Short mmCIF file of C-alpha atoms in Angstrom, two decimals:
data_model
loop_
_atom_site.label_atom_id
_atom_site.label_comp_id
_atom_site.label_asym_id
_atom_site.label_seq_id
_atom_site.Cartn_x
_atom_site.Cartn_y
_atom_site.Cartn_z
CA MET W 1 -45.97 -129.24 -232.44
CA ASN W 2 -47.16 -125.84 -231.25
CA ALA W 3 -46.46 -122.69 -234.26
CA TYR W 4 -47.44 -120.28 -231.20
CA PRO W 5 -44.83 -119.29 -228.58
CA PRO W 6 -45.65 -120.37 -225.06
CA HIS W 7 -47.82 -117.64 -223.06
CA ARG W 8 -45.83 -115.34 -220.73
CA SER W 9 -47.21 -113.30 -217.37
CA LYS W 10 -46.24 -109.79 -217.36
CA LEU W 11 -45.29 -108.62 -213.77
CA ALA W 12 -46.88 -104.71 -213.85
CA PHE W 13 -48.99 -103.09 -210.81
CA SER W 14 -52.78 -102.62 -211.75
CA LEU W 15 -54.17 -99.66 -211.48
CA VAL W 16 -55.88 -100.77 -208.55
CA GLU W 17 -52.76 -101.37 -206.67
CA LEU W 18 -51.10 -97.45 -208.21
CA SER W 19 -53.80 -95.76 -206.37
CA ILE W 20 -53.88 -97.76 -202.86
CA VAL W 21 -49.48 -96.76 -203.08
CA LEU W 22 -50.67 -92.83 -203.85
CA VAL W 23 -53.53 -92.68 -201.60
CA ILE W 24 -50.68 -94.41 -199.39
CA LEU W 25 -47.89 -91.71 -200.19
CA GLY W 26 -50.39 -88.69 -199.52
CA LEU W 27 -51.30 -89.81 -196.44
CA LEU W 28 -47.43 -90.05 -195.08
CA VAL W 29 -46.95 -86.70 -196.42
CA GLY W 30 -50.06 -85.22 -195.31
CA GLY W 31 -48.95 -86.74 -191.60
CA VAL W 32 -45.47 -85.70 -191.74
CA LEU W 33 -46.82 -81.82 -192.87
CA ALA W 34 -49.51 -81.68 -190.04
CA GLY W 35 -46.86 -83.57 -187.76
CA GLN W 36 -44.21 -80.57 -188.73
CA SER W 37 -47.27 -77.89 -188.17
CA LEU W 38 -47.89 -79.59 -184.54
CA ILE W 39 -44.30 -79.55 -183.88
CA ARG W 40 -43.80 -75.18 -184.73
CA ALA W 41 -46.87 -74.75 -182.81
CA ALA W 42 -46.27 -76.83 -179.81
CA GLU W 43 -42.67 -74.47 -179.73
CA LEU W 44 -44.44 -71.42 -180.18
CA ARG W 45 -46.82 -71.77 -177.39
CA ALA W 46 -43.28 -72.42 -175.58
CA ILE W 47 -42.08 -68.89 -176.06
CA THR W 48 -45.00 -67.44 -173.80
CA THR W 49 -44.60 -69.98 -171.28
CA GLU W 50 -41.05 -69.41 -170.72
CA TYR W 51 -41.28 -65.45 -170.92
CA ALA W 52 -43.79 -65.46 -168.34
CA ARG W 53 -41.43 -67.72 -166.11
CA TYR W 54 -38.55 -65.68 -166.41
CA VAL W 55 -40.70 -62.74 -165.54
CA THR W 56 -41.64 -65.08 -162.53
CA ALA W 57 -38.70 -65.40 -161.36
CA VAL W 58 -37.08 -61.67 -161.25
CA GLY W 59 -39.78 -60.71 -158.99
CA SER W 60 -39.28 -63.61 -156.77
CA PHE W 61 -35.45 -62.21 -156.95
CA ARG W 62 -36.20 -59.09 -156.21
CA ASP W 63 -38.52 -59.72 -153.26
CA LYS W 64 -36.10 -62.27 -151.57
CA TYR W 65 -32.31 -60.65 -152.58
CA PHE W 66 -34.62 -56.87 -152.84
CA ALA W 67 -31.93 -56.20 -156.47
CA LEU W 68 -32.37 -57.24 -159.87
CA PRO W 69 -30.46 -60.12 -161.04
CA GLY W 70 -26.88 -59.54 -162.07
CA ASP W 71 -27.07 -55.66 -160.88
CA MET W 72 -27.01 -56.93 -157.47
CA THR W 73 -24.07 -55.38 -155.11
CA ASN W 74 -23.55 -58.11 -152.66
CA ALA W 75 -24.27 -61.41 -155.01
CA THR W 76 -20.47 -62.04 -154.21
CA ALA W 77 -21.82 -62.17 -150.43
CA PHE W 78 -23.87 -65.21 -151.33
CA TRP W 79 -21.83 -66.75 -154.18
CA ASN W 80 -18.40 -65.84 -153.86
CA ALA W 81 -16.69 -64.21 -156.23
CA ALA W 82 -15.22 -65.42 -159.29
CA ASP W 83 -12.07 -63.93 -159.46
CA GLY W 84 -11.42 -64.74 -155.78
CA SER W 85 -11.21 -60.99 -155.03
CA THR W 86 -14.74 -58.82 -154.02
CA GLY W 87 -16.54 -59.44 -156.76
CA ASN W 88 -16.84 -56.10 -158.13
CA THR W 89 -13.42 -55.74 -160.49
CA VAL W 90 -12.34 -56.25 -164.07
CA GLY W 91 -11.09 -59.77 -163.95
CA CYS W 92 -14.77 -60.46 -163.10
CA VAL W 93 -15.54 -59.68 -166.41
CA THR W 94 -13.97 -62.33 -168.06
CA THR W 95 -13.58 -65.13 -165.36
CA ALA W 96 -16.28 -67.78 -165.00
CA GLY W 97 -15.29 -69.36 -161.62
CA THR W 98 -16.63 -72.62 -160.46
CA SER W 99 -20.16 -73.53 -159.50
CA THR W 100 -22.30 -70.64 -158.15
CA GLN W 101 -19.14 -68.06 -158.27
CA THR W 102 -20.60 -65.06 -159.27
CA CYS W 103 -19.25 -61.61 -159.33
CA ASN W 104 -21.24 -57.99 -158.52
CA GLY W 105 -23.20 -55.83 -160.44
CA ASN W 106 -23.47 -51.69 -159.86
CA GLY W 107 -26.43 -51.82 -158.69
CA ASP W 108 -27.92 -48.55 -160.55
CA GLY W 109 -31.53 -50.74 -161.16
CA ILE W 110 -30.47 -51.78 -164.67
CA VAL W 111 -28.67 -54.88 -166.17
CA TYR W 112 -26.02 -53.87 -168.47
CA PRO W 113 -22.52 -54.64 -169.01
CA SER W 114 -20.22 -52.34 -167.11
CA THR W 115 -15.97 -52.20 -166.79
CA SER W 116 -16.95 -54.93 -162.93
CA SER W 117 -19.70 -57.28 -164.04
CA GLN W 118 -20.70 -58.94 -167.23
CA GLU W 119 -24.29 -58.02 -166.08
CA SER W 120 -26.69 -59.38 -168.91
CA TYR W 121 -24.93 -62.77 -168.23
CA ARG W 122 -24.72 -62.61 -164.46
CA TYR W 123 -27.95 -62.68 -164.75
CA TRP W 124 -29.11 -65.41 -166.28
CA GLN W 125 -26.23 -67.10 -163.76
CA GLN W 126 -27.59 -65.45 -160.67
CA LEU W 127 -31.37 -66.35 -161.46
CA ALA W 128 -30.37 -70.41 -161.88
CA ASN W 129 -28.03 -70.10 -158.56
CA ALA W 130 -30.97 -68.76 -156.59
CA GLY W 131 -32.90 -71.89 -157.65
CA LEU W 132 -35.77 -69.58 -159.95
CA ILE W 133 -34.80 -70.51 -163.32
CA GLU W 134 -32.79 -74.36 -164.74
CA GLY W 135 -29.84 -74.49 -166.30
CA SER W 136 -26.05 -73.66 -165.61
CA PHE W 137 -24.78 -70.27 -166.70
CA ASP W 138 -20.89 -68.94 -166.37
CA GLY W 139 -22.04 -65.58 -166.27
CA ILE W 140 -19.35 -64.41 -169.42
CA THR W 141 -19.38 -63.57 -173.08
CA HIS W 142 -18.45 -65.99 -175.44
CA GLY W 143 -16.76 -63.90 -177.96
CA SER W 144 -14.74 -61.22 -179.33
CA THR W 145 -17.39 -58.42 -178.14
CA ILE W 146 -19.51 -57.91 -174.83
CA ASN W 147 -22.48 -59.25 -176.04
CA SER W 148 -21.36 -62.71 -177.45
CA SER W 149 -24.70 -65.13 -176.49
CA THR W 150 -23.89 -68.69 -176.61
CA THR W 151 -25.73 -71.77 -174.41
CA ALA W 152 -23.14 -71.77 -172.21
CA ASN W 153 -24.33 -68.09 -171.00
CA SER W 154 -27.99 -68.07 -172.15
CA PRO W 155 -30.78 -70.12 -171.67
CA SER W 156 -31.93 -72.05 -174.81
CA SER W 157 -35.72 -71.89 -175.98
CA LYS W 158 -37.85 -74.74 -176.73
CA LEU W 159 -38.21 -73.02 -180.05
CA THR W 160 -35.49 -74.63 -182.54
CA ASN W 161 -32.12 -72.92 -182.51
CA GLY W 162 -33.65 -70.00 -180.00
CA LEU W 163 -31.90 -68.01 -177.45
CA TRP W 164 -32.62 -65.72 -174.59
CA TRP W 165 -31.00 -62.54 -173.88
CA VAL W 166 -31.53 -59.42 -171.65
CA TRP W 167 -30.28 -55.83 -172.59
CA TYR W 168 -30.89 -51.98 -171.50
CA TYR W 169 -32.06 -49.30 -173.75
CA SER W 170 -33.61 -46.16 -172.39
CA THR W 171 -34.43 -44.74 -175.22
CA LEU W 172 -34.60 -45.47 -178.56
CA SER W 173 -34.81 -42.89 -181.74
CA GLY W 174 -33.59 -43.22 -185.82
CA SER W 175 -33.15 -47.00 -185.42
CA SER W 176 -33.56 -49.20 -188.29
CA LEU W 177 -33.85 -52.18 -186.32
CA TYR W 178 -35.99 -51.30 -183.26
CA PHE W 179 -39.45 -48.76 -183.46
CA ASP W 180 -38.59 -45.44 -181.28
CA GLY W 181 -39.20 -45.98 -177.49
CA THR W 182 -38.23 -46.29 -174.04
CA TYR W 183 -37.33 -49.90 -173.54
CA GLY W 184 -35.55 -50.19 -170.74
CA THR W 185 -34.15 -53.77 -169.49
CA PHE W 186 -35.88 -56.21 -171.79
CA LEU W 187 -36.11 -59.53 -172.92
CA MET W 188 -35.55 -60.96 -176.58
CA LEU W 189 -34.83 -64.01 -178.42
CA GLY W 190 -33.51 -64.64 -181.07
CA LYS W 191 -31.36 -66.84 -183.29
CA PRO W 192 -27.33 -67.34 -182.01
CA THR W 193 -25.04 -66.04 -184.61
CA ALA W 194 -21.33 -65.49 -184.05
CA ASN W 195 -19.05 -62.76 -181.55
CA THR W 196 -22.99 -61.14 -180.91
CA TYR W 197 -26.11 -61.58 -179.43
CA PRO W 198 -29.00 -63.83 -180.89
CA ALA W 199 -29.35 -61.21 -183.73
CA LEU W 200 -30.77 -63.62 -186.49
CA GLY W 201 -34.70 -63.88 -186.69
CA ILE W 202 -36.22 -66.41 -185.29
CA LEU W 203 -40.48 -65.72 -186.09
CA LYS W 204 -42.80 -65.17 -189.42
CA PRO W 205 -44.63 -62.22 -188.46
CA GLU W 206 -47.37 -64.03 -188.38
CA GLU W 207 -46.38 -65.86 -185.71
CA LEU W 208 -45.19 -63.11 -184.00
CA TRP W 209 -48.28 -61.17 -184.61
CA ASN W 210 -49.55 -64.19 -183.04
CA ILE W 211 -47.73 -64.24 -179.51
CA ASP W 212 -48.09 -60.10 -179.78
CA THR W 213 -51.80 -60.58 -179.69
CA LYS W 214 -52.22 -62.80 -177.06
CA LEU W 215 -50.13 -60.97 -174.81
CA ASP W 216 -50.53 -57.55 -175.58
CA ASP W 217 -52.08 -55.08 -178.63
CA GLY W 218 -50.85 -57.15 -181.72
CA LYS W 219 -49.10 -54.33 -183.01
CA PRO W 220 -45.28 -54.38 -183.92
CA ALA W 221 -43.72 -50.67 -182.81
CA THR W 222 -46.10 -50.43 -179.05
CA GLY W 223 -46.47 -52.10 -176.32
CA LYS W 224 -44.66 -54.62 -174.26
CA VAL W 225 -44.44 -56.36 -177.14
CA VAL W 226 -42.67 -55.43 -179.87
CA VAL W 227 -40.57 -56.17 -182.99
CA TYR W 228 -36.27 -56.18 -183.13
CA ALA W 229 -35.92 -56.57 -186.96
CA ASN W 230 -32.24 -57.75 -187.75
CA GLY W 231 -32.67 -57.00 -191.71
CA GLY W 232 -34.55 -53.56 -191.53
CA LEU W 233 -38.33 -53.10 -190.12
CA ALA W 234 -39.71 -53.48 -193.49
CA THR W 235 -39.08 -56.69 -193.44
CA CYS W 236 -41.17 -57.81 -190.56
CA THR W 237 -43.93 -54.85 -190.71
CA ASP W 238 -45.36 -52.77 -192.98
CA THR W 239 -42.42 -49.35 -192.84
CA GLY W 240 -38.80 -49.11 -192.41
CA THR W 241 -39.54 -45.93 -190.53
CA SER W 242 -38.88 -46.13 -186.93
CA SER W 243 -40.96 -43.16 -185.69
CA THR W 244 -44.17 -44.92 -187.43
CA LEU W 245 -45.81 -46.38 -184.41
CA THR W 246 -49.29 -47.23 -186.36
CA ALA W 247 -47.63 -49.59 -187.69
CA SER W 248 -48.53 -53.53 -188.40
CA TYR W 249 -47.23 -57.03 -189.09
CA LEU W 250 -46.34 -57.88 -192.64
CA LEU W 251 -48.69 -61.08 -192.77
CA THR W 252 -48.37 -61.43 -195.78
CA SER W 253 -44.53 -62.20 -195.42
CA SER W 254 -43.61 -65.83 -194.81
CA ALA W 255 -39.89 -64.90 -194.44
CA THR W 256 -38.40 -65.52 -190.71
CA VAL W 257 -37.06 -62.43 -189.75
CA CYS W 258 -38.65 -61.32 -186.63
CA ASN W 259 -37.67 -61.51 -183.01
CA PRO W 260 -39.84 -60.46 -180.07
CA VAL W 261 -38.56 -57.66 -177.58
CA PHE W 262 -40.54 -58.02 -173.93
CA ARG W 263 -40.05 -54.78 -172.82
CA ASN W 264 -39.82 -52.82 -169.13
#
């Protein structure tokens, strides 16, 4: 009788096999990260494309209708009145209407809500009515304030969670969120938040710097591309003082706290 126990093979991974597994995992992780980077880069490029599309659309609208979308005084002559009246009553502010029904603006040359029309949202609706942008927008606010933005009244961006918004400020001074200057009717891109405009930050300072550099002067306080910072200017730039027009983007920050503003 054999005094020794029978030999049993031990099941285990060899060092070579473990090395192969680790290499494969590394490649998978690297591929995922590279893919995310490529997706983000494509989304950032889309911002400039979308902005250029809206600028072109507004120019074409003005050439055809001799007015800004949302502000035109005879919009209902083309697309009928949302509230069944002449299209310039208080009821038009809250009435979406059906199909292309809309409201008249007050014709003052700016896009801003009034007692007779929700101009900042009729803006998108009338651009779509004219076939100049894609989408369908109901032209009214969606919340407890006059500037409550959702995908029902404003166009989405290819940037994840991005929503476009149009507004008007003549001259700003002393704000903690905007730099001092003349703004006029401007476009802003941000992340939606309940009962107000899309104010949540959507870009890192470096990302907005990159867009600003390509389209403008690369400075957050000057030119046509400037910054809005819902958490305060110091979260996105090297200053918290709105009058410091020599400010620079806070490129050391990786926080998503900036919103691009395309003014005038």
